Amino acid sequence: MTDQVTATESGNPEIPGKPTSASRTTLSHIMTHNDTNLLGTVHGGVIMKLVDDAAGAVAGRHSGGPAVTASMDEMVFLEPVRVGDLVHVKAQVNWTGRTSMEVGVRVLAERWNESTPPTQVGSAYLVFAAVDADGKPRRVPPVMPETERDNRRYQEAQIRRTHRLARRRAIKELREKRAAEGFED
């Protein structure tokens, strides 16, 4: 196993860390005609809601309280989902900051009446912020990767975070520049 992340490295030295497995969860749902679009496949929005539900459960479990969706990255649909598919949404905390967490989600589907292995049909990364009763950010426990795969996910999540922050900064700078030049958005 490569270097494991310590509580001090994650930025939350006074809060005990939690292992990745402590909040990992799977949400399963059978798709019906109510979930379909005009093409007869399941709406992407239905899958996205399941993704957000599972990720929210994981974020709340990891942080020990309410957590809200801050952003969704890289929602990828790999295969269509159909009526009669049993969809499994698997989620886990990949990375934690001071008050935020990245949750990775894999979406699998299998026919409800067959014993074939599930197929991956989608994936996403979401960022959640832990909040207190007043909706203010609160600190989260560091995630403690347990396996080589968890360590890889942690490192990849740090790269995605760097890209999110750089993108946000570049857009802000562009808007400020355009405003200084007299352009209105």
CSV table of C-alpha atoms in Angstrom, one decimal:
chain,number,residue,atom,x,y,z
A,1,MET,CA,0.0,0.0,0.0
A,2,THR,CA,1.2,3.5,-0.7
A,3,ASP,CA,1.4,6.3,1.8
A,4,GLN,CA,-1.8,6.6,3.8
A,5,VAL,CA,-3.3,10.0,4.4
A,6,THR,CA,-3.0,11.2,8.0
A,7,ALA,CA,-5.5,13.4,9.9
A,8,THR,CA,-2.9,16.2,9.9
A,9,GLU,CA,-2.3,16.0,6.2
A,10,SER,CA,-6.1,16.3,5.5
A,11,GLY,CA,-6.3,19.6,7.4
A,12,ASN,CA,-8.4,18.4,10.3
A,13,PRO,CA,-6.0,17.4,13.0
A,14,GLU,CA,-8.4,17.7,16.0
A,15,ILE,CA,-11.2,15.6,14.5
A,16,PRO,CA,-10.6,11.8,14.5
A,17,GLY,CA,-10.5,10.4,11.0
A,18,LYS,CA,-13.0,7.9,9.7
A,19,PRO,CA,-12.1,5.0,7.4
A,20,THR,CA,-13.6,5.0,3.9
A,21,SER,CA,-15.7,1.9,4.7
A,22,ALA,CA,-17.5,3.7,7.5
A,23,SER,CA,-19.8,5.6,5.2
A,24,ARG,CA,-19.7,3.7,2.0
A,25,THR,CA,-23.2,2.8,0.8
A,26,THR,CA,-25.3,1.3,-2.0
A,27,LEU,CA,-28.7,2.5,-3.0
A,28,SER,CA,-30.7,0.2,-5.2
A,29,HIS,CA,-33.8,1.0,-7.2
A,30,ILE,CA,-35.8,-0.8,-9.9
A,31,MET,CA,-36.7,1.4,-12.9
A,32,THR,CA,-40.3,1.6,-14.0
A,33,HIS,CA,-42.2,3.3,-16.8
A,34,ASN,CA,-42.5,6.4,-14.6
A,35,ASP,CA,-38.8,6.9,-14.9
A,36,THR,CA,-38.6,6.9,-18.7
A,37,ASN,CA,-38.1,9.6,-21.3
A,38,LEU,CA,-39.7,9.8,-24.8
A,39,LEU,CA,-37.0,7.3,-26.1
A,40,GLY,CA,-38.2,4.7,-23.6
A,41,THR,CA,-35.0,4.8,-21.6
A,42,VAL,CA,-34.6,6.1,-18.1
A,43,HIS,CA,-34.2,9.9,-17.8
A,44,GLY,CA,-30.7,11.0,-17.0
A,45,GLY,CA,-32.2,13.2,-14.3
A,46,VAL,CA,-33.7,10.2,-12.6
A,47,ILE,CA,-30.2,8.7,-12.5
A,48,MET,CA,-28.7,12.0,-11.3
A,49,LYS,CA,-31.3,12.2,-8.4
A,50,LEU,CA,-30.3,8.6,-7.3
A,51,VAL,CA,-26.6,9.6,-7.5
A,52,ASP,CA,-27.3,12.8,-5.4
A,53,ASP,CA,-29.4,10.7,-2.9
A,54,ALA,CA,-26.7,8.1,-2.4
A,55,ALA,CA,-23.9,10.7,-2.3
A,56,GLY,CA,-25.8,12.8,0.2
A,57,ALA,CA,-26.3,9.7,2.5
A,58,VAL,CA,-22.6,9.0,2.4
A,59,ALA,CA,-21.7,12.7,3.1
A,60,GLY,CA,-24.1,12.8,6.0
A,61,ARG,CA,-22.8,9.6,7.4
A,62,HIS,CA,-19.2,10.6,7.1
A,63,SER,CA,-19.7,14.1,8.5
A,64,GLY,CA,-22.0,13.0,11.2
A,65,GLY,CA,-24.8,15.4,10.3
A,66,PRO,CA,-26.3,17.4,7.5
A,67,ALA,CA,-24.4,18.0,4.3
A,68,VAL,CA,-25.5,19.8,1.2
A,69,THR,CA,-24.5,19.3,-2.5
A,70,ALA,CA,-22.1,22.0,-3.5
A,71,SER,CA,-21.3,20.8,-7.0
A,72,MET,CA,-21.4,17.8,-9.3
A,73,ASP,CA,-18.5,17.0,-11.6
A,74,GLU,CA,-18.1,14.7,-14.5
A,75,MET,CA,-21.5,13.0,-14.5
A,76,VAL,CA,-20.9,10.4,-17.2
A,77,PHE,CA,-23.6,8.2,-18.8
A,78,LEU,CA,-21.9,5.1,-20.3
A,79,GLU,CA,-25.0,3.0,-21.2
A,80,PRO,CA,-28.7,3.6,-21.3
A,81,VAL,CA,-30.8,2.3,-18.5
A,82,ARG,CA,-34.2,0.7,-19.3
A,83,VAL,CA,-37.4,-0.2,-17.6
A,84,GLY,CA,-36.9,-3.3,-15.6
A,85,ASP,CA,-33.3,-2.6,-14.8
A,86,LEU,CA,-32.3,-2.8,-11.2
A,87,VAL,CA,-30.0,0.1,-10.6
A,88,HIS,CA,-27.3,0.1,-7.9
A,89,VAL,CA,-25.7,3.4,-7.0
A,90,LYS,CA,-22.5,2.9,-5.0
A,91,ALA,CA,-21.0,5.8,-3.2
A,92,GLN,CA,-18.0,6.6,-1.0
A,93,VAL,CA,-16.1,9.6,0.3
A,94,ASN,CA,-12.9,9.9,-1.7
A,95,TRP,CA,-11.4,13.1,-0.1
A,96,THR,CA,-12.1,15.5,2.6
A,97,GLY,CA,-11.1,19.1,3.2
A,98,ARG,CA,-11.9,21.3,6.2
A,99,THR,CA,-15.7,21.5,5.6
A,100,SER,CA,-16.2,19.7,2.3
A,101,MET,CA,-16.0,16.2,0.9
A,102,GLU,CA,-15.8,14.7,-2.5
A,103,VAL,CA,-18.0,11.7,-3.0
A,104,GLY,CA,-17.4,9.3,-5.8
A,105,VAL,CA,-20.4,7.4,-7.3
A,106,ARG,CA,-20.6,4.4,-9.6
A,107,VAL,CA,-23.9,3.5,-11.2
A,108,LEU,CA,-24.5,-0.2,-12.1
A,109,ALA,CA,-27.5,-1.8,-13.8
A,110,GLU,CA,-28.8,-5.3,-14.2
A,111,ARG,CA,-32.0,-6.9,-15.4
A,112,TRP,CA,-34.3,-7.5,-12.6
A,113,ASN,CA,-35.1,-11.0,-13.7
A,114,GLU,CA,-31.7,-12.2,-14.8
A,115,SER,CA,-28.7,-13.4,-12.8
A,116,THR,CA,-26.1,-11.7,-15.0
A,117,PRO,CA,-23.4,-9.4,-13.5
A,118,PRO,CA,-24.3,-5.7,-13.3
A,119,THR,CA,-22.9,-3.4,-16.0
A,120,GLN,CA,-21.5,0.0,-15.1
A,121,VAL,CA,-23.8,2.6,-16.7
A,122,GLY,CA,-22.5,5.8,-15.2
A,123,SER,CA,-20.3,7.6,-12.7
A,124,ALA,CA,-20.0,11.0,-11.1
A,125,TYR,CA,-18.1,13.0,-8.5
A,126,LEU,CA,-20.0,15.3,-6.2
A,127,VAL,CA,-18.7,17.8,-3.6
A,128,PHE,CA,-20.7,18.2,-0.4
A,129,ALA,CA,-20.3,20.8,2.3
A,130,ALA,CA,-21.2,19.8,5.9
A,131,VAL,CA,-23.5,22.4,7.5
A,132,ASP,CA,-24.7,23.1,11.0
A,133,ALA,CA,-28.3,23.8,12.1
A,134,ASP,CA,-27.9,27.4,10.8
A,135,GLY,CA,-26.7,26.3,7.4
A,136,LYS,CA,-23.1,27.4,8.2
A,137,PRO,CA,-20.2,25.2,7.2
A,138,ARG,CA,-18.9,22.9,9.8
A,139,ARG,CA,-15.7,20.8,10.0
A,140,VAL,CA,-15.7,17.2,8.8
A,141,PRO,CA,-13.6,14.3,9.9
A,142,PRO,CA,-10.7,13.4,7.6
A,143,VAL,CA,-11.3,10.3,5.4
A,144,MET,CA,-8.8,7.6,6.0
A,145,PRO,CA,-8.2,5.5,2.9
A,146,GLU,CA,-8.0,1.8,3.7
A,147,THR,CA,-6.9,0.2,0.4
A,148,GLU,CA,-4.7,0.9,-2.5
A,149,ARG,CA,-7.9,1.8,-4.5
A,150,ASP,CA,-9.0,4.2,-1.8
A,151,ASN,CA,-5.5,5.9,-1.9
A,152,ARG,CA,-5.8,6.2,-5.7
A,153,ARG,CA,-9.2,7.8,-5.4
A,154,TYR,CA,-8.0,10.2,-2.7
A,155,GLN,CA,-5.1,11.3,-5.0
A,156,GLU,CA,-7.4,11.7,-8.0
A,157,ALA,CA,-9.9,13.7,-5.9
A,158,GLN,CA,-7.1,16.1,-5.0
A,159,ILE,CA,-6.4,16.6,-8.7
A,160,ARG,CA,-10.1,17.3,-9.4
A,161,ARG,CA,-10.2,19.8,-6.5
A,162,THR,CA,-7.2,21.6,-7.9
A,163,HIS,CA,-8.9,21.8,-11.3
A,164,ARG,CA,-12.2,23.0,-9.8
A,165,LEU,CA,-10.4,25.8,-7.9
A,166,ALA,CA,-8.3,26.8,-10.9
A,167,ARG,CA,-11.4,26.9,-13.2
A,168,ARG,CA,-13.3,29.0,-10.6
A,169,ARG,CA,-10.4,31.4,-10.3
A,170,ALA,CA,-9.9,31.8,-14.1
A,171,ILE,CA,-13.6,32.5,-14.6
A,172,LYS,CA,-13.6,35.1,-11.8
A,173,GLU,CA,-10.6,36.8,-13.3
A,174,LEU,CA,-12.1,36.9,-16.7
A,175,ARG,CA,-15.4,38.4,-15.4
A,176,GLU,CA,-13.5,41.0,-13.4
A,177,LYS,CA,-11.4,41.9,-16.5
A,178,ARG,CA,-14.6,42.2,-18.7
A,179,ALA,CA,-16.3,44.3,-16.1
A,180,ALA,CA,-13.2,46.6,-15.9
A,181,GLU,CA,-13.4,46.9,-19.7
A,182,GLY,CA,-17.1,48.0,-19.5
A,183,PHE,CA,-18.7,44.8,-20.5
A,184,GLU,CA,-21.9,43.7,-18.7
A,185,ASP,CA,-22.8,40.1,-18.2
